Amino acid sequence: MFRMPCQPRKGWQQLAGEFGFHFHTMYGEPYWDERAYYQFTLSQIEKDIEDPTAELHQMCLAVVDDVVNSEQLLTRFSIPEAHWDLVKDSWRNRDPSLYSRLDLVYSGKGPAKLLENNADTPTSLYESGFWQWLWLEQQVNAGVLARNADQFNSLQEKLVFRFGEIAQHYQVNQMHFSCCKDTEEDRGTVQYLQDCAQEAGIKSDFVFIEDIGLADTGVFTDLANAPITDCFKLYPWEFILREEFGNALADAKVNWLEPAWKSIISNKALLPLLWQKFKGHPNLLPAYFADDIPHNIPHDAIHGGKWVKKPLFSREGANISLIENGKESELSPGPYGEEGFIVQAFHPLPVFDGNHTLIGSWLVDDMPAGISVREDSNAITQDLSRYLPHIIL
């Protein structure tokens, strides 16, 4: 695994505008960065990332099955009791999922370590599935990259195929798509998914989350008062289940993407459950519920080394603390933490040319489908961390 300097394509910003990639620069700082790329071998991709991704995903699904059959665990995951049946039924009905992303620590030598599972609302999808592939094609054609350069990236074709399967499952040919207002990155992600759905033969309609209405009949509606029966929402389940319109979920009878059972594996409580169930697995880091300390965890286990403290609900690296030799220091601020915390053994991100590097490993349904590479000068990658393309050589 190498970080390779590279000459950016001439006029790529204009090309990005033509292709709808409007968030390549945010707040005056580069988000997409093609001044370098990451190079992997095929063995690194297949043995160290792709195979463990598939196995970790199945382990996460095993935890879902445990949680939906335990009121104690549903409580532990801070899922409101009023919505337990919604989550349970979603799992037992095998409501189909679309995609997810595992965040992995990987330096070029295995085993990769799981940091968390972005199973509900992962972004950086467009740049992973389409834009970095376009970069590869153009750089190969320009002679900047070798002709045999490849990329671990089947995201787009798998998304199109999966949309077709989901449409067949629910017997529909129309679907709403939704995200919040004033989030250019989210809107770009949703537009990309609309394009994939349309390629699968599904008509797509868009409505902002804030504009979804509730009819007298108990169904959700868009601004044209059309009923919403099938909907992809780039909006977290932990928000939905706590908001006022969440009380209407059962009667509205919407087929949601992602389904309600994803509220379990997008929750950081997944991490200590994985460690309990698969303790010692080479791709896992030790993890515990913070309120189990010191009652159910040996004192020396936590106070003798480095641990990262994370809220059950946290996004873009917010509210992360470091515990070292029993002393806690904040690494990143944020609004999360009310529902509780977990602690996870500290495992530093590898550093390439002064950049802390994180691998995002994508799945479409149960199938590994590609990777994304993010880097930051800080040890915690957040929403403005740079995105760099990758190749297999």
CSV table of C-alpha atoms in Angstrom, one decimal:
chain,number,residue,atom,x,y,z
A,1,MET,CA,0.0,0.0,0.0
A,2,PHE,CA,1.5,3.3,-1.1
A,3,ARG,CA,0.5,6.9,-1.3
A,4,MET,CA,1.6,8.0,-4.8
A,5,PRO,CA,1.9,11.7,-5.9
A,6,CYS,CA,0.0,12.4,-9.1
A,7,GLN,CA,-0.6,15.2,-11.5
A,8,PRO,CA,-4.3,16.3,-11.3
A,9,ARG,CA,-6.3,16.3,-14.5
A,10,LYS,CA,-6.5,19.7,-16.3
A,11,GLY,CA,-9.9,21.3,-15.9
A,12,TRP,CA,-11.2,18.6,-13.6
A,13,GLN,CA,-13.2,21.2,-11.5
A,14,GLN,CA,-15.2,22.2,-14.6
A,15,LEU,CA,-15.8,18.5,-15.4
A,16,ALA,CA,-17.0,18.0,-11.9
A,17,GLY,CA,-19.5,20.7,-12.3
A,18,GLU,CA,-20.7,19.2,-15.6
A,19,PHE,CA,-21.2,15.8,-13.8
A,20,GLY,CA,-23.0,17.3,-10.8
A,21,PHE,CA,-20.1,16.9,-8.4
A,22,HIS,CA,-20.7,20.3,-6.7
A,23,PHE,CA,-19.2,19.5,-3.3
A,24,HIS,CA,-15.6,18.7,-4.5
A,25,THR,CA,-14.5,21.8,-2.5
A,26,MET,CA,-16.1,22.7,0.8
A,27,TYR,CA,-15.6,25.9,2.8
A,28,GLY,CA,-12.6,26.7,0.6
A,29,GLU,CA,-10.8,23.5,1.3
A,30,PRO,CA,-10.4,20.5,-1.1
A,31,TYR,CA,-12.6,17.6,-0.4
A,32,TRP,CA,-11.8,15.6,-3.5
A,33,ASP,CA,-8.0,15.5,-3.8
A,34,GLU,CA,-6.3,14.0,-6.8
A,35,ARG,CA,-2.8,15.3,-6.2
A,36,ALA,CA,-2.1,11.8,-4.9
A,37,TYR,CA,-3.7,8.3,-5.0
A,38,TYR,CA,-3.4,5.1,-2.9
A,39,GLN,CA,-2.0,2.0,-4.6
A,40,PHE,CA,-2.9,-1.5,-3.5
A,41,THR,CA,-2.0,-5.0,-4.6
A,42,LEU,CA,-4.7,-7.4,-5.6
A,43,SER,CA,-3.9,-9.7,-2.7
A,44,GLN,CA,-4.2,-6.8,-0.3
A,45,ILE,CA,-7.7,-6.0,-1.6
A,46,GLU,CA,-9.0,-9.6,-1.8
A,47,LYS,CA,-7.5,-11.1,1.3
A,48,ASP,CA,-7.2,-8.2,3.7
A,49,ILE,CA,-10.2,-6.1,2.8
A,50,GLU,CA,-12.8,-7.8,0.6
A,51,ASP,CA,-13.0,-11.2,2.4
A,52,PRO,CA,-13.0,-9.7,5.9
A,53,THR,CA,-15.7,-7.2,4.9
A,54,ALA,CA,-18.0,-10.0,3.9
A,55,GLU,CA,-17.3,-11.9,7.1
A,56,LEU,CA,-17.7,-8.9,9.3
A,57,HIS,CA,-21.0,-8.1,7.7
A,58,GLN,CA,-22.4,-11.5,8.4
A,59,MET,CA,-21.2,-11.2,12.0
A,60,CYS,CA,-23.1,-7.9,12.3
A,61,LEU,CA,-26.3,-9.6,11.0
A,62,ALA,CA,-25.9,-12.2,13.6
A,63,VAL,CA,-25.9,-9.5,16.3
A,64,VAL,CA,-29.2,-8.0,14.7
A,65,ASP,CA,-30.8,-11.4,15.3
A,66,ASP,CA,-29.7,-11.4,18.9
A,67,VAL,CA,-31.0,-7.8,19.5
A,68,VAL,CA,-34.4,-8.2,18.0
A,69,ASN,CA,-35.0,-11.2,20.3
A,70,SER,CA,-34.0,-9.4,23.5
A,71,GLU,CA,-35.8,-6.6,25.1
A,72,GLN,CA,-32.8,-6.0,27.3
A,73,LEU,CA,-30.6,-5.5,24.2
A,74,LEU,CA,-33.2,-3.3,22.5
A,75,THR,CA,-33.0,-1.1,25.6
A,76,ARG,CA,-29.2,-1.3,25.6
A,77,PHE,CA,-29.2,0.0,22.0
A,78,SER,CA,-31.5,2.9,23.1
A,79,ILE,CA,-34.2,2.1,20.7
A,80,PRO,CA,-37.5,3.6,21.9
A,81,GLU,CA,-39.8,0.9,23.2
A,82,ALA,CA,-42.7,2.3,21.2
A,83,HIS,CA,-40.8,1.3,18.0
A,84,TRP,CA,-39.6,-2.2,19.1
A,85,ASP,CA,-42.2,-3.9,16.9
A,86,LEU,CA,-41.3,-1.8,13.9
A,87,VAL,CA,-37.6,-2.8,14.2
A,88,LYS,CA,-38.4,-6.5,15.0
A,89,ASP,CA,-40.9,-6.8,12.1
A,90,SER,CA,-38.5,-5.2,9.7
A,91,TRP,CA,-35.9,-7.9,10.5
A,92,ARG,CA,-38.3,-10.8,10.6
A,93,ASN,CA,-39.9,-9.8,7.3
A,94,ARG,CA,-36.4,-9.7,5.9
A,95,ASP,CA,-37.0,-6.1,4.6
A,96,PRO,CA,-34.2,-5.7,2.0
A,97,SER,CA,-31.3,-3.3,2.5
A,98,LEU,CA,-29.4,-1.4,-0.1
A,99,TYR,CA,-25.9,-0.5,1.0
A,100,SER,CA,-23.5,0.1,3.8
A,101,ARG,CA,-19.9,1.0,4.6
A,102,LEU,CA,-17.5,-0.5,7.1
A,103,ASP,CA,-14.7,1.9,8.4
A,104,LEU,CA,-11.5,0.0,8.6
A,105,VAL,CA,-8.0,0.6,10.0
A,106,TYR,CA,-5.6,-0.8,7.4
A,107,SER,CA,-1.9,0.0,6.7
A,108,GLY,CA,-1.2,-2.4,3.9
A,109,LYS,CA,-0.7,-5.3,6.2
A,110,GLY,CA,-3.5,-7.3,7.8
A,111,PRO,CA,-5.6,-7.9,9.6
A,112,ALA,CA,-7.8,-4.8,9.0
A,113,LYS,CA,-9.6,-3.7,12.1
A,114,LEU,CA,-13.2,-2.6,12.2
A,115,LEU,CA,-13.8,0.9,13.7
A,116,GLU,CA,-17.6,1.1,13.0
A,117,ASN,CA,-20.4,0.2,10.7
A,118,ASN,CA,-22.1,3.0,8.7
A,119,ALA,CA,-25.1,0.9,7.8
A,120,ASP,CA,-27.9,3.5,7.7
A,121,THR,CA,-26.8,6.8,6.0
A,122,PRO,CA,-23.3,6.5,4.6
A,123,THR,CA,-22.2,9.3,2.2
A,124,SER,CA,-19.2,9.6,-0.1
A,125,LEU,CA,-21.1,7.2,-2.4
A,126,TYR,CA,-21.0,9.2,-5.6
A,127,GLU,CA,-17.3,9.9,-5.5
A,128,SER,CA,-16.7,6.2,-4.7
A,129,GLY,CA,-19.0,4.6,-7.2
A,130,PHE,CA,-18.6,7.0,-10.2
A,131,TRP,CA,-16.2,9.8,-9.8
A,132,GLN,CA,-13.0,7.9,-8.8
A,133,TRP,CA,-13.7,5.4,-11.5
A,134,LEU,CA,-13.9,8.2,-14.1
A,135,TRP,CA,-10.6,9.5,-12.7
A,136,LEU,CA,-9.0,6.1,-13.2
A,137,GLU,CA,-10.3,5.8,-16.8
A,138,GLN,CA,-9.1,9.2,-17.8
A,139,GLN,CA,-5.7,8.9,-16.1
A,140,VAL,CA,-5.1,5.6,-17.8
A,141,ASN,CA,-6.1,7.0,-21.2
A,142,ALA,CA,-3.9,10.0,-20.6
A,143,GLY,CA,-0.9,7.7,-19.9
A,144,VAL,CA,-0.6,9.0,-16.3
A,145,LEU,CA,-1.4,5.5,-15.0
A,146,ALA,CA,-0.4,2.1,-16.4
A,147,ARG,CA,-2.7,0.3,-18.7
A,148,ASN,CA,-3.1,-2.5,-16.3
A,149,ALA,CA,-4.2,-0.3,-13.4
A,150,ASP,CA,-7.5,-1.4,-11.9
A,151,GLN,CA,-9.8,-0.4,-9.1
A,152,PHE,CA,-11.8,-2.2,-6.5
A,153,ASN,CA,-15.1,-0.7,-7.5
A,154,SER,CA,-18.3,-2.4,-8.6
A,155,LEU,CA,-20.5,-0.1,-6.6
A,156,GLN,CA,-22.5,1.4,-9.4
A,157,GLU,CA,-23.4,-1.9,-11.2
A,158,LYS,CA,-24.3,-3.6,-8.0
A,159,LEU,CA,-26.5,-0.6,-6.9
A,160,VAL,CA,-28.4,-0.7,-10.2
A,161,PHE,CA,-28.9,-4.5,-9.9
A,162,ARG,CA,-29.9,-4.2,-6.2
A,163,PHE,CA,-32.5,-1.6,-7.0
A,164,GLY,CA,-34.0,-4.0,-9.5
A,165,GLU,CA,-34.2,-6.7,-6.9
A,166,ILE,CA,-35.8,-4.4,-4.4
A,167,ALA,CA,-38.4,-3.2,-6.9
A,168,GLN,CA,-39.2,-6.8,-7.6
A,169,HIS,CA,-39.4,-7.6,-3.9
A,170,TYR,CA,-41.9,-4.9,-3.2
A,171,GLN,CA,-43.6,-5.1,-6.7
A,172,VAL,CA,-43.1,-1.3,-7.4
A,173,ASN,CA,-41.8,0.8,-10.2
A,174,GLN,CA,-41.8,4.1,-8.4
A,175,MET,CA,-39.9,5.3,-5.3
A,176,HIS,CA,-39.4,8.5,-3.4
A,177,PHE,CA,-35.9,9.8,-2.4
A,178,SER,CA,-35.3,12.2,0.5
A,179,CYS,CA,-32.7,14.0,2.5
A,180,CYS,CA,-32.5,17.2,4.5
A,181,LYS,CA,-32.3,20.7,3.0
A,182,ASP,CA,-29.1,22.7,2.9
A,183,THR,CA,-26.8,19.6,2.6
A,184,GLU,CA,-25.2,19.7,-0.8
A,185,GLU,CA,-23.3,16.4,-0.2
A,186,ASP,CA,-26.4,14.6,0.9
A,187,ARG,CA,-28.4,15.9,-2.1
A,188,GLY,CA,-25.6,14.8,-4.4
A,189,THR,CA,-25.6,11.3,-2.8
A,190,VAL,CA,-29.3,11.0,-3.2
A,191,GLN,CA,-29.3,12.3,-6.8
A,192,TYR,CA,-26.7,9.6,-7.6
A,193,LEU,CA,-29.0,6.9,-6.1
A,194,GLN,CA,-31.9,8.3,-8.1
A,195,ASP,CA,-29.8,7.9,-11.2
A,196,CYS,CA,-29.0,4.3,-10.3
A,197,ALA,CA,-32.7,3.6,-9.6
A,198,GLN,CA,-33.7,5.0,-12.9
A,199,GLU,CA,-31.2,2.9,-14.7
A,200,ALA,CA,-32.9,-0.1,-13.0
A,201,GLY,CA,-36.2,1.0,-14.4
A,202,ILE,CA,-37.6,2.7,-11.2
A,203,LYS,CA,-39.2,6.1,-11.5
A,204,SER,CA,-37.9,8.4,-8.8
A,205,ASP,CA,-39.5,11.4,-7.1
A,206,PHE,CA,-37.7,13.6,-4.7
A,207,VAL,CA,-38.9,15.3,-1.5
A,208,PHE,CA,-37.0,17.0,1.3
A,209,ILE,CA,-37.4,15.4,4.7
A,210,GLU,CA,-38.7,18.7,6.0
A,211,ASP,CA,-41.4,18.8,3.3
A,212,ILE,CA,-42.9,15.3,4.0
A,213,GLY,CA,-46.5,15.7,5.2
A,214,LEU,CA,-48.9,13.5,7.0
A,215,ALA,CA,-52.4,13.0,5.5
A,216,ASP,CA,-55.6,12.5,7.4
A,217,THR,CA,-55.5,8.9,6.3
A,218,GLY,CA,-52.2,8.4,8.2
A,219,VAL,CA,-50.0,8.1,5.1
A,220,PHE,CA,-46.9,10.3,4.4
A,221,THR,CA,-47.2,12.6,1.4
A,222,ASP,CA,-44.9,14.7,-0.8
A,223,LEU,CA,-45.5,18.4,-1.8
A,224,ALA,CA,-47.9,17.3,-4.5
A,225,ASN,CA,-49.9,15.3,-1.9
A,226,ALA,CA,-48.9,12.1,-3.5
A,227,PRO,CA,-48.6,9.2,-1.1
A,228,ILE,CA,-45.2,8.0,-0.1
A,229,THR,CA,-45.2,4.2,-0.2
A,230,ASP,CA,-41.6,3.3,-0.9
A,231,CYS,CA,-38.8,5.7,0.1
A,232,PHE,CA,-35.0,5.9,0.3
A,233,LYS,CA,-34.2,8.3,3.1
A,234,LEU,CA,-30.7,9.7,3.8
A,235,TYR,CA,-31.8,10.5,7.3
A,236,PRO,CA,-30.8,8.5,10.5
A,237,TRP,CA,-33.2,6.1,12.1
A,238,GLU,CA,-32.2,7.4,15.6
A,239,PHE,CA,-33.6,10.8,14.6
A,240,ILE,CA,-36.8,9.4,13.0
A,241,LEU,CA,-37.7,7.2,16.0
A,242,ARG,CA,-37.5,10.2,18.3
A,243,GLU,CA,-39.3,12.8,16.3
A,244,GLU,CA,-43.0,13.7,16.4
A,245,PHE,CA,-43.8,12.1,13.0
A,246,GLY,CA,-42.2,8.9,14.2
A,247,ASN,CA,-45.4,8.1,16.0
A,248,ALA,CA,-47.0,7.7,12.5
A,249,LEU,CA,-44.5,5.2,11.2
A,250,ALA,CA,-46.5,2.0,11.9
A,251,ASP,CA,-49.8,3.3,10.2
A,252,ALA,CA,-48.0,4.9,7.3
A,253,LYS,CA,-46.8,1.5,6.1
A,254,VAL,CA,-43.8,2.8,4.0
A,255,ASN,CA,-41.2,0.4,2.6
A,256,TRP,CA,-38.1,2.2,3.8
A,257,LEU,CA,-34.5,2.1,2.5
A,258,GLU,CA,-32.7,1.6,4.7
A,259,PRO,CA,-35.1,-0.7,6.6
A,260,ALA,CA,-35.7,-0.1,10.3
A,261,TRP,CA,-33.5,-3.1,11.4
A,262,LYS,CA,-30.5,-1.0,10.2
A,263,SER,CA,-31.0,1.1,13.3
A,264,ILE,CA,-29.2,-1.7,15.1
A,265,ILE,CA,-26.1,-2.1,13.1
A,266,SER,CA,-25.6,1.7,12.6
A,267,ASN,CA,-25.5,2.0,16.4
A,268,LYS,CA,-22.1,2.0,18.2
A,269,ALA,CA,-23.6,-0.5,20.7
A,270,LEU,CA,-23.0,-3.0,17.9
A,271,LEU,CA,-19.2,-2.9,18.7
A,272,PRO,CA,-19.3,-4.3,22.3
A,273,LEU,CA,-21.9,-6.9,21.1
A,274,LEU,CA,-19.6,-8.0,18.3
A,275,TRP,CA,-16.8,-8.4,20.8
A,276,GLN,CA,-18.9,-10.4,23.2
A,277,LYS,CA,-20.1,-12.7,20.5
A,278,PHE,CA,-16.8,-13.0,18.5
A,279,LYS,CA,-14.2,-12.2,21.1
A,280,GLY,CA,-10.7,-12.4,19.8
A,281,HIS,CA,-11.7,-12.2,16.1
A,282,PRO,CA,-8.7,-10.8,14.2
A,283,ASN,CA,-10.7,-8.0,12.5
A,284,LEU,CA,-12.3,-6.8,15.7
A,285,LEU,CA,-11.1,-4.4,18.4
A,286,PRO,CA,-12.0,-5.0,22.1
A,287,ALA,CA,-15.1,-2.9,22.9
A,288,TYR,CA,-17.3,-2.5,26.0
A,289,PHE,CA,-20.2,-0.4,27.1
A,290,ALA,CA,-18.8,2.5,29.1
A,291,ASP,CA,-21.3,2.0,31.9
A,292,ASP,CA,-19.9,-1.5,32.4
A,293,ILE,CA,-16.7,0.1,33.8
A,294,PRO,CA,-15.6,-0.9,36.4
A,295,HIS,CA,-18.4,-3.3,37.3
A,296,ASN,CA,-18.1,-6.0,34.7
A,297,ILE,CA,-14.7,-5.2,33.2
A,298,PRO,CA,-11.4,-5.6,35.0
A,299,HIS,CA,-10.1,-2.3,36.1
A,300,ASP,CA,-6.7,-2.8,34.5
A,301,ALA,CA,-8.3,-3.6,31.2
A,302,ILE,CA,-9.4,0.0,30.7
A,303,HIS,CA,-7.0,1.9,32.9
A,304,GLY,CA,-3.8,0.2,31.6
A,305,GLY,CA,-3.8,1.4,28.0
A,306,LYS,CA,-5.5,3.6,25.4
A,307,TRP,CA,-9.2,3.5,24.6
A,308,VAL,CA,-11.5,5.6,22.5
A,309,LYS,CA,-14.8,6.6,23.9
A,310,LYS,CA,-17.7,7.0,21.4
A,311,PRO,CA,-21.4,7.9,21.8
A,312,LEU,CA,-23.9,5.3,20.7
A,313,PHE,CA,-25.2,7.8,18.2
A,314,SER,CA,-22.5,9.9,16.6
A,315,ARG,CA,-21.7,11.1,13.1
A,316,GLU,CA,-18.7,12.5,11.3
A,317,GLY,CA,-16.3,11.7,14.1
A,318,ALA,CA,-18.1,13.9,16.7
A,319,ASN,CA,-17.9,13.6,20.5
A,320,ILE,CA,-14.8,11.3,20.5
A,321,SER,CA,-12.6,11.1,23.5
A,322,LEU,CA,-9.3,9.4,24.3
A,323,ILE,CA,-8.9,7.5,27.6
A,324,GLU,CA,-5.2,6.9,28.4
A,325,ASN,CA,-4.1,5.4,31.7
A,326,GLY,CA,-7.5,6.3,33.2
A,327,LYS,CA,-7.5,10.0,32.1
A,328,GLU,CA,-10.0,11.2,29.5
A,329,SER,CA,-9.3,13.9,27.0
A,330,GLU,CA,-11.7,15.2,24.3
A,331,LEU,CA,-10.6,14.7,20.7
A,332,SER,CA,-13.6,16.1,18.9
A,333,PRO,CA,-16.6,18.1,20.1
A,334,GLY,CA,-20.3,17.6,19.1
A,335,PRO,CA,-23.9,17.3,20.2
A,336,TYR,CA,-24.0,13.5,20.9
A,337,GLY,CA,-23.8,11.4,24.0
A,338,GLU,CA,-27.1,11.6,25.8
A,339,GLU,CA,-27.9,7.9,25.1
A,340,GLY,CA,-24.6,6.6,26.4
A,341,PHE,CA,-21.1,5.6,25.3
A,342,ILE,CA,-19.0,2.7,24.4
A,343,VAL,CA,-15.2,2.3,24.7
A,344,GLN,CA,-13.1,0.7,22.0
A,345,ALA,CA,-9.4,-0.2,22.1
A,346,PHE,CA,-7.3,2.5,20.5
A,347,HIS,CA,-5.8,1.5,17.2
A,348,PRO,CA,-4.2,4.4,15.4
A,349,LEU,CA,-4.8,5.1,11.8
A,350,PRO,CA,-1.7,4.6,9.6
A,351,VAL,CA,0.1,7.7,8.6
A,352,PHE,CA,1.2,8.3,5.0
A,353,ASP,CA,3.1,11.5,4.2
A,354,GLY,CA,1.7,13.1,7.4
A,355,ASN,CA,-1.9,12.1,6.7
A,356,HIS,CA,-4.0,9.8,8.8
A,357,THR,CA,-5.7,7.3,6.4
A,358,LEU,CA,-9.0,5.5,6.8
A,359,ILE,CA,-10.4,2.8,4.5
A,360,GLY,CA,-14.2,2.7,3.8
A,361,SER,CA,-15.2,-0.7,2.6
A,362,TRP,CA,-18.6,-0.7,0.8
A,363,LEU,CA,-21.2,-3.4,0.6
A,364,VAL,CA,-24.3,-3.5,-1.6
A,365,ASP,CA,-26.7,-5.8,0.3
A,366,ASP,CA,-24.4,-8.6,1.4
A,367,MET,CA,-21.7,-8.2,-1.3
A,368,PRO,CA,-18.4,-6.2,-0.9
A,369,ALA,CA,-18.4,-3.7,-3.7
A,370,GLY,CA,-15.4,-1.4,-3.4
A,371,ILE,CA,-13.4,1.0,-1.2
A,372,SER,CA,-13.0,4.6,-0.5
A,373,VAL,CA,-9.9,6.3,1.0
A,374,ARG,CA,-10.2,9.3,3.3
A,375,GLU,CA,-7.3,11.2,4.9
A,376,ASP,CA,-6.8,14.0,7.4
A,377,SER,CA,-4.0,15.8,9.1
A,378,ASN,CA,-5.8,15.0,12.4
A,379,ALA,CA,-6.2,11.5,14.0
A,380,ILE,CA,-10.0,11.6,13.7
A,381,THR,CA,-11.5,11.7,10.2
A,382,GLN,CA,-14.5,14.0,9.9
A,383,ASP,CA,-16.9,15.3,7.3
A,384,LEU,CA,-14.3,17.6,5.7
A,385,SER,CA,-11.5,14.9,5.5
A,386,ARG,CA,-10.1,14.6,2.0
A,387,TYR,CA,-11.1,11.9,-0.4
A,388,LEU,CA,-8.4,10.4,-2.5
A,389,PRO,CA,-8.8,7.8,-5.4
A,390,HIS,CA,-7.1,4.4,-5.4
A,391,ILE,CA,-5.8,1.9,-7.8
A,392,ILE,CA,-4.9,-1.8,-7.9
A,393,LEU,CA,-1.6,-2.5,-9.5
